[in-house]
Amino acid sequence: MKKNTLLVFWLLGIFGYLQSQSYIGFLSDNYSGVNAVISNPANINSSPYKLDINLGGVSAFASNDYFGVNVFKALKDGYDFNLEATRSPLNDNRATGNVDVLGPSFMFSLSQNSTLALFTRARFFINANEINGETIASIDDDTTNDFTVDEDDFNGVGHAWAEFGVAYATTILNKNNRKLKGGISLKYLKGLASAYAFGEDVTFNYDADGTDLGGGQTTGSFTSSGTLNLARFDEFDADNYDYKSPNNASGFALDIGVSYQWHPDDLNTNTYKFKLGLSVTDIGFINYKNGVREVYNITNTNVSEEDYENSESINEFLNNFYTRLDGRTGYKIDLPSALNFNLDWNFRKNLFLNFNVDMPLISTDRITANRIANIVSLTPRYESKWFSFYLPFSVVQRNGFRMGAGFRAGPIYAGSGSLISAFASNNNQQADVYAGVKVPIYKNLPKDKDEDGIVDKLDNCPEIFGPKDNGGCPWGDTDEDGILDNEDACPEDAGPIENKGCPWKDTDGDGVLDKDDNCVEEAGTIPNNGCPEGEVTEEIQNNLNAFARTILFDSGTAMIKPESNTILMEIVQILKTYPSAGFTIEGHTDSTGGEDLNRELSEARANSVKDFLVKNGIDANRLLTVGYGESKPIFSNITNYGRARNRRVEINLID
């Protein structure tokens, strides 16, 4: 009775919380072809395929948040599930399983900017929601055959249906390196099976020996209370049930989406830098016009298990032992409407990083609705014409982190959103897998050997990657100045990078480049930074000599006295004002001493003055020194006054 009751409990309860994105990883591939219609119909446009035929693909998923296993250990012989599986009882444990089948489907290009797809799809999922973990533990307890269910409220929906759809996508905007695409899918829905149930204040106590059959034999009995609401498309629980597709179970649905792409190089290629996608899927419902809805008060005590076993169906059992409060014909099941956001970044040739968010648009309080879970995924991938590889990382609502892997190799695609995490975790609570086969027929695109976005017949350098602005050739450096021609303002004249590759001008032709010329429009001299110099006037000459004659030396030596430094610096400033003028520094003595000695002393003193001037910034080539000794007196050497005036230094302009 325990296992049978557990099965009935799941089936009565309680279905309905879809938790997985189908074909995770593969749908982000630009070569997913007609499969892309599942997440965003706009993505089938600008496909690399002329025709894409999906022969068949299936994606399956199972998840719970109560039991956890180590997959490696579980696959080995001798694994004891009851002893080794982890258990995580909550007040609202859930479990789910779903299958998504993409049947024969076709996608073909109508033109360069429009695409049409025809597709078939079958979808099924079943869940248990809001299940008290203590209930599962009680049923799972092998130490006793008795168990207790105390569920309060629970709800769910299970559903299987087929889709026959047509999708159309077109380019809305295509300019300025930006492309905007839009797409829409219209789907006819055929209901295959459905049931939903929800309970209010439900309790259920099973006593394995509660009914005395006489002769020492017993059977189970159960006592229950609360309200149970059930809806079903057919009496599928009857012993002689033979499945038939339900009549009058159909509907329509709509998917709509847009996609924005930024192509930094060429809009005529499929190589984008960024792609943003936004879509709303599964807007619609299926009307089960012949379906049955019933409400029961399940309050009763000591109901025999034998009565349950002898009933032809659960419906018969409920009607015989409980109070039917309401019964109606017909109900609707809403599809799992969702908002899908996608960001794809082509960060390097053939390498992409995809960020995806799927959000439900159906409230959790809506009993007659399928609903997806929130899922956020980040998928790096390698993508090429005949091969792609995906490594999705995802966080799923209520199931946490998972990591998977997938690939596309020619006509085959396969993968899983949780393959790696399933084997790496000691408490894995989910698993999914997908696989399929397709026939891809690529567009007859013009060849582009160097893949620079310029077809070979229009490419001046078909085997070397180059920009469109240079005819498909890499930029050269004609003047060999180290600056590529596309950045060189003077590509045929070598010049520095500071002047954008152009040689510096000399507007006034004075030999001083404009960048260094303080007088660009007026010819000058190099020493005067390109500006013209003034003439050394007689007045300037007199001032120089007036300063020079006051230079003091230690007696009988060429050592300049420190108090003369101020005078010498005045001379320096005058000479710097006339940077191209040359001067002689003349040394003179009085007649005291020998003639040869006086000449040597006068030369030494002239050189001491020159050394000071050079040390303070005067070009040595502008200065000549000469020692006249006593040969050029300006006063009589007879008197002390005259001799003092004859001991002098003069600085004169060289004509």
CSV table of C-alpha atoms in Angstrom, one decimal, residues 476-503:
chain,number,residue,atom,x,y,z
A,476,GLY,CA,50.8,50.0,-45.1
A,477,ASP,CA,53.4,52.6,-44.2
A,478,THR,CA,54.3,54.2,-47.5
A,479,ASP,CA,56.8,56.8,-46.0
A,480,GLU,CA,58.2,54.3,-43.5
A,481,ASP,CA,57.9,56.7,-40.6
A,482,GLY,CA,56.3,54.0,-38.3
A,483,ILE,CA,52.8,55.4,-38.7
A,484,LEU,CA,50.2,53.4,-40.7
A,485,ASP,CA,48.8,55.2,-43.7
A,486,ASN,CA,45.3,55.3,-42.3
A,487,GLU,CA,46.5,57.2,-39.3
A,488,ASP,CA,49.2,59.2,-41.2
A,489,ALA,CA,48.1,62.8,-42.2
A,490,CYS,CA,51.0,62.8,-44.7
A,491,PRO,CA,51.3,59.1,-45.8
A,492,GLU,CA,54.0,59.9,-48.5
A,493,ASP,CA,56.2,62.2,-46.4
A,494,ALA,CA,57.9,60.9,-43.3
A,495,GLY,CA,57.1,62.7,-40.1
A,496,PRO,CA,56.9,62.2,-36.4
A,497,ILE,CA,53.8,60.8,-34.6
A,498,GLU,CA,53.6,64.1,-32.7
A,499,ASN,CA,52.7,65.9,-36.0
A,500,LYS,CA,50.4,63.0,-37.2
A,501,GLY,CA,53.0,61.7,-39.5
A,502,CYS,CA,53.8,65.0,-41.3
A,503,PRO,CA,57.2,66.7,-41.3
